[in-house]
Short mmCIF file of C-alpha atoms in Angstrom, two decimals:
data_model
loop_
_atom_site.label_atom_id
_atom_site.label_comp_id
_atom_site.label_asym_id
_atom_site.label_seq_id
_atom_site.Cartn_x
_atom_site.Cartn_y
_atom_site.Cartn_z
CA UNK Z 13 0.15 0.02 -0.02
CA UNK Z 14 1.37 3.54 -0.88
CA UNK Z 15 2.65 5.50 2.14
CA UNK Z 16 3.01 9.19 2.77
CA UNK Z 17 6.43 10.69 3.62
CA UNK Z 18 6.11 9.77 7.17
CA UNK Z 19 5.89 6.15 6.45
CA UNK Z 20 2.44 5.78 7.69
CA UNK Z 21 -0.85 5.30 5.91
CA UNK Z 22 -3.46 7.66 7.75
CA UNK Z 23 -7.05 7.34 7.77
CA UNK Z 24 -9.12 9.90 5.81
CA UNK Z 25 -10.00 13.09 7.47
CA UNK Z 26 -13.60 13.33 7.82
CA UNK Z 27 -16.13 11.00 6.78
CA UNK Z 28 -14.58 8.14 4.45
CA UNK Z 29 -18.19 7.06 3.71
CA UNK Z 30 -19.26 10.43 2.43
CA UNK Z 31 -16.10 10.59 0.13
CA UNK Z 32 -16.72 7.03 -1.35
CA UNK Z 33 -20.49 7.87 -1.98
CA UNK Z 34 -19.41 10.80 -4.07
CA UNK Z 35 -17.00 8.86 -6.40
CA UNK Z 36 -18.42 8.14 -9.53
CA UNK Z 37 -17.54 4.67 -9.63
CA UNK Z 38 -18.94 3.65 -6.15
CA UNK Z 39 -21.94 6.39 -5.85
CA UNK Z 40 -24.51 3.78 -6.98
CA UNK Z 41 -23.74 1.21 -4.29
CA UNK Z 42 -26.48 0.38 -1.71
CA UNK Z 43 -25.57 1.69 1.69
CA UNK Z 44 -24.81 -1.97 2.93
CA UNK Z 45 -22.34 -2.35 0.06
CA UNK Z 46 -20.93 1.03 0.59
CA UNK Z 47 -20.16 0.32 4.26
CA UNK Z 48 -18.38 -2.80 3.39
CA UNK Z 49 -16.44 -1.11 0.66
CA UNK Z 50 -15.29 1.43 3.49
CA UNK Z 51 -13.88 -1.38 5.63
CA UNK Z 52 -11.57 -2.50 2.64
CA UNK Z 53 -10.47 1.03 1.52
CA UNK Z 54 -7.08 2.18 2.86
CA UNK Z 55 -6.47 5.87 2.84
CA UNK Z 56 -3.18 7.29 1.81
CA UNK Z 57 -1.77 10.81 1.31
CA UNK Z 58 1.43 11.16 -0.97
CA UNK Z 59 3.71 13.81 -1.91
CA UNK Z 60 4.44 14.92 -5.47
CA UNK Z 61 6.77 12.61 -7.05
CA UNK Z 62 6.06 9.66 -4.66
CA UNK Z 63 5.79 6.29 -6.59
CA UNK Z 64 2.52 4.30 -6.06
CA UNK Z 65 3.59 1.27 -7.99
CA UNK Z 66 6.03 0.52 -11.10
CA UNK Z 67 5.98 -1.41 -14.15
CA UNK Z 68 6.27 -5.23 -13.22
CA UNK Z 69 5.07 -4.93 -9.67
CA UNK Z 70 2.14 -7.29 -8.64
CA UNK Z 71 -1.38 -6.05 -9.73
CA UNK Z 72 -2.73 -6.62 -6.14
CA UNK Z 73 -4.77 -3.51 -5.57
CA UNK Z 74 -7.12 -0.94 -7.18
CA UNK Z 75 -6.55 2.88 -6.46
CA UNK Z 76 -9.16 5.70 -6.31
CA UNK Z 77 -8.07 9.05 -6.60
CA UNK Z 78 -9.78 11.49 -4.31
CA UNK Z 79 -7.53 14.33 -4.50
CA UNK Z 80 -4.79 15.46 -6.87
CA UNK Z 81 -3.36 13.89 -10.15
CA UNK Z 82 -1.66 10.60 -10.80
CA UNK Z 83 0.67 10.11 -13.81
CA UNK Z 84 0.53 6.78 -15.55
CA UNK Z 85 3.76 6.66 -17.70
CA UNK Z 86 6.49 4.23 -19.10
CA UNK Z 87 9.98 4.84 -19.57
CA UNK Z 88 13.22 3.26 -21.68
CA UNK Z 89 16.24 2.17 -20.34
CA UNK Z 90 17.70 5.13 -22.17
CA UNK Z 91 15.74 7.55 -20.07
CA UNK Z 92 13.00 8.46 -22.62
CA UNK Z 93 9.53 8.92 -20.91
CA UNK Z 94 5.93 8.75 -22.28
CA UNK Z 95 3.09 9.67 -20.21
CA UNK Z 96 -0.06 7.41 -21.07
CA UNK Z 97 -2.58 9.18 -18.91
CA UNK Z 98 -3.27 11.47 -16.12
CA UNK Z 99 -5.74 10.30 -13.46
CA UNK Z 100 -7.73 12.89 -11.59
CA UNK Z 101 -10.41 13.03 -8.82
CA UNK Z 102 -13.29 10.63 -9.29
CA UNK Z 103 -11.28 8.15 -11.44
CA UNK Z 104 -9.54 4.92 -10.51
CA UNK Z 105 -6.54 3.00 -12.05
CA UNK Z 106 -4.64 -0.24 -11.60
CA UNK Z 107 -7.90 -2.12 -12.61
CA UNK Z 108 -6.37 -4.18 -15.67
CA UNK Z 109 -3.68 -5.88 -13.51
CA UNK Z 110 -6.40 -6.05 -10.72
CA UNK Z 111 -8.58 -8.02 -12.80
CA UNK Z 112 -6.46 -10.36 -14.63
CA UNK Z 113 -3.75 -10.82 -11.80
CA UNK Z 114 -0.84 -10.28 -14.00
CA UNK Z 115 2.02 -7.46 -13.44
CA UNK Z 116 1.48 -3.84 -13.73
CA UNK Z 117 2.09 -2.39 -17.41
CA UNK Z 118 3.16 0.83 -16.43
CA UNK Z 119 4.44 3.27 -13.50
CA UNK Z 120 2.15 5.36 -11.43
CA UNK Z 121 3.44 8.33 -9.84
CA UNK Z 122 1.67 11.30 -7.77
CA UNK Z 123 1.99 14.20 -10.21
CA UNK Z 124 0.69 16.42 -7.68
CA UNK Z 125 0.06 16.15 -3.76
CA UNK Z 126 -2.44 13.36 -3.60
CA UNK Z 127 -5.02 11.61 -1.63
CA UNK Z 128 -6.00 8.17 -2.49
CA UNK Z 129 -7.95 5.03 -1.42
CA UNK Z 130 -6.40 1.66 -1.88
CA UNK Z 131 -8.52 -1.51 -1.97
CA UNK Z 132 -6.83 -4.80 -1.87
CA UNK Z 133 -7.41 -7.39 -4.76
CA UNK Z 134 -8.20 -10.18 -2.32
CA UNK Z 135 -11.00 -8.34 -0.81
CA UNK Z 136 -12.27 -6.37 -3.91
CA UNK Z 137 -12.82 -9.43 -6.46
CA UNK Z 138 -15.09 -11.17 -4.09
CA UNK Z 139 -16.94 -7.99 -3.37
CA UNK Z 140 -17.45 -7.09 -7.07
CA UNK Z 141 -18.65 -10.45 -8.02
CA UNK Z 142 -21.60 -9.60 -5.65
CA UNK Z 143 -22.27 -6.47 -7.40
CA UNK Z 144 -23.17 -6.64 -10.99
CA UNK Z 145 -23.93 -2.83 -11.37
CA UNK Z 146 -20.30 -2.22 -10.30
CA UNK Z 147 -18.97 -5.00 -12.60
CA UNK Z 148 -20.79 -3.10 -15.55
CA UNK Z 149 -19.00 -0.01 -14.54
CA UNK Z 150 -15.74 -1.79 -14.81
CA UNK Z 151 -16.41 -3.22 -18.27
CA UNK Z 152 -17.26 0.30 -19.22
CA UNK Z 153 -14.05 1.67 -17.85
CA UNK Z 154 -12.15 -0.80 -19.57
CA UNK Z 155 -13.97 0.01 -22.88
CA UNK Z 156 -13.16 3.89 -22.38
CA UNK Z 157 -9.36 3.07 -21.55
CA UNK Z 158 -9.46 1.15 -25.01
CA UNK Z 159 -10.91 3.80 -26.65
CA UNK Z 160 -8.37 6.22 -25.15
CA UNK Z 161 -5.41 4.18 -26.11
CA UNK Z 162 -6.70 3.60 -29.90
CA UNK Z 163 -7.35 7.45 -30.26
CA UNK Z 164 -3.59 7.99 -29.08
CA UNK Z 165 -2.29 5.27 -31.42
CA UNK Z 166 -4.34 7.02 -34.34
CA UNK Z 167 -2.98 10.25 -33.56
CA UNK Z 168 0.70 9.17 -33.47
CA UNK Z 169 0.38 7.39 -36.69
CA UNK Z 170 -1.94 9.79 -38.62
CA UNK Z 171 -1.29 13.06 -37.35
CA UNK Z 172 1.45 15.78 -37.45
CA UNK Z 173 2.58 17.70 -34.29
CA UNK Z 174 -0.06 20.31 -34.48
CA UNK Z 175 -2.94 17.85 -34.92
CA UNK Z 176 -1.62 15.70 -32.02
CA UNK Z 177 -1.32 18.65 -29.76
CA UNK Z 178 -4.77 19.92 -30.34
CA UNK Z 179 -6.27 16.48 -30.15
CA UNK Z 180 -4.28 16.03 -26.77
CA UNK Z 181 -5.69 19.42 -25.27
CA UNK Z 182 -9.47 18.72 -26.41
CA UNK Z 183 -9.22 15.24 -24.98
CA UNK Z 184 -7.79 16.41 -21.41
CA UNK Z 185 -10.46 19.18 -21.34
CA UNK Z 186 -13.22 16.75 -22.21
CA UNK Z 187 -11.83 14.19 -19.92
CA UNK Z 188 -12.04 16.44 -16.93
CA UNK Z 189 -15.42 18.16 -17.86
CA UNK Z 190 -13.98 21.49 -17.59
CA UNK Z 191 -16.31 24.51 -17.85
CA UNK Z 192 -16.40 26.44 -20.79
CA UNK Z 193 -15.21 30.00 -21.17
CA UNK Z 194 -11.69 29.25 -19.54
CA UNK Z 195 -10.56 25.71 -19.68
CA UNK Z 196 -7.45 25.13 -17.59
CA UNK Z 197 -5.49 22.24 -17.75
CA UNK Z 198 -2.85 21.51 -14.92
CA UNK Z 199 -0.14 20.27 -17.10
CA UNK Z 200 3.57 21.34 -17.87
CA UNK Z 201 4.76 21.43 -21.39
CA UNK Z 202 7.38 18.91 -20.72
CA UNK Z 203 4.49 16.62 -19.52
CA UNK Z 204 2.37 17.28 -22.54
CA UNK Z 205 5.45 16.69 -24.84
CA UNK Z 206 5.74 13.33 -23.25
CA UNK Z 207 1.99 12.69 -24.23
CA UNK Z 208 2.15 13.67 -27.85
CA UNK Z 209 5.98 12.21 -28.36
CA UNK Z 210 7.46 15.55 -29.46
CA UNK Z 211 10.09 17.65 -27.99
CA UNK Z 212 9.18 20.22 -25.31
CA UNK Z 213 10.84 22.95 -27.69
CA UNK Z 214 8.38 21.98 -30.46
CA UNK Z 215 5.66 21.95 -28.28
CA UNK Z 216 6.43 25.42 -26.83
CA UNK Z 217 6.69 26.86 -30.27
CA UNK Z 218 3.15 25.50 -31.39
CA UNK Z 219 1.66 26.55 -28.16
CA UNK Z 220 3.14 30.23 -28.56
CA UNK Z 221 1.85 30.39 -31.90
CA UNK Z 222 -1.75 29.50 -30.80
CA UNK Z 223 -1.41 31.92 -27.74
CA UNK Z 224 -0.91 34.74 -30.57
CA UNK Z 225 -4.13 33.80 -31.99
CA UNK Z 226 -5.89 33.64 -28.67
CA UNK Z 227 -6.44 29.94 -28.89
CA UNK Z 228 -4.63 29.12 -25.71
CA UNK Z 229 -3.13 30.99 -22.71
CA UNK Z 230 0.13 29.72 -21.43
CA UNK Z 231 0.35 30.02 -17.40
CA UNK Z 232 2.91 28.51 -15.16
CA UNK Z 233 2.37 24.85 -15.02
CA UNK Z 234 -1.00 25.00 -16.80
CA UNK Z 235 -2.49 25.65 -20.31
CA UNK Z 236 -5.61 27.64 -20.64
CA UNK Z 237 -8.01 26.47 -23.70
CA UNK Z 238 -9.66 29.68 -24.87
CA UNK Z 239 -10.86 28.62 -28.52
CA UNK Z 240 -12.07 24.98 -28.34
CA UNK Z 241 -13.69 24.96 -31.85
CA UNK Z 242 -10.45 26.12 -33.63
CA UNK Z 243 -8.48 23.31 -31.91
CA UNK Z 244 -11.20 20.69 -32.51
CA UNK Z 245 -11.21 21.87 -36.42
CA UNK Z 246 -7.35 21.40 -36.50
CA UNK Z 247 -7.66 18.00 -34.47
CA UNK Z 248 -10.31 16.78 -36.90
CA UNK Z 249 -8.28 17.78 -40.13
CA UNK Z 250 -5.15 15.94 -38.95
CA UNK Z 251 -3.00 19.00 -38.32
CA UNK Z 252 -0.64 20.82 -40.71
CA UNK Z 253 -0.98 24.10 -38.74
CA UNK Z 254 1.70 26.77 -38.56
#
């Protein structure tokens, strides 16, 4: 189980039941099932940069994000990194290895200070077998993950830098259901370069060009999407923007 910098996992401040009841994956459980899940969920707080698990580790737990952002990534022996996903509040991760019992396929790292719940596989699998509605949510989640991966592969193969970057920005705003009129994505240019597979310098040049058109605004550690329609049109055309 992940631990915070004190080396001790702490119980959630406030009401654990209330937190899980608001979580989109678990919110429809009946009160008795929710009480049971509360007994299984172990709370942890993590500092930015803390490792939650590494590629190749046993898939022995499911993780629900309560606060902060978790980075799912892979890296090569030469030190190159690629970010596969950013997991935010209300989302879960680690479900693939949890369900098939095989090793983790990527690294999970606290991208910000985080608050999470960890549920052990030995307790969760028997629990979910008795909750058909929850099992369906996991099927839907796995389908969404597959679509996300398919979109990423399509972008890398078929789109140029501008199209890939536009697609990534649109996907991130939609994923987190950000309010229109000022869509702030808490991501650095280095992180988004690792998502789209281009250098940070190329990303910076393209973002500055879009900032000059008022499509985006660049902030410290964040990108604000101002013109969603133009980015969507560019993503749909495959790119070729200057």
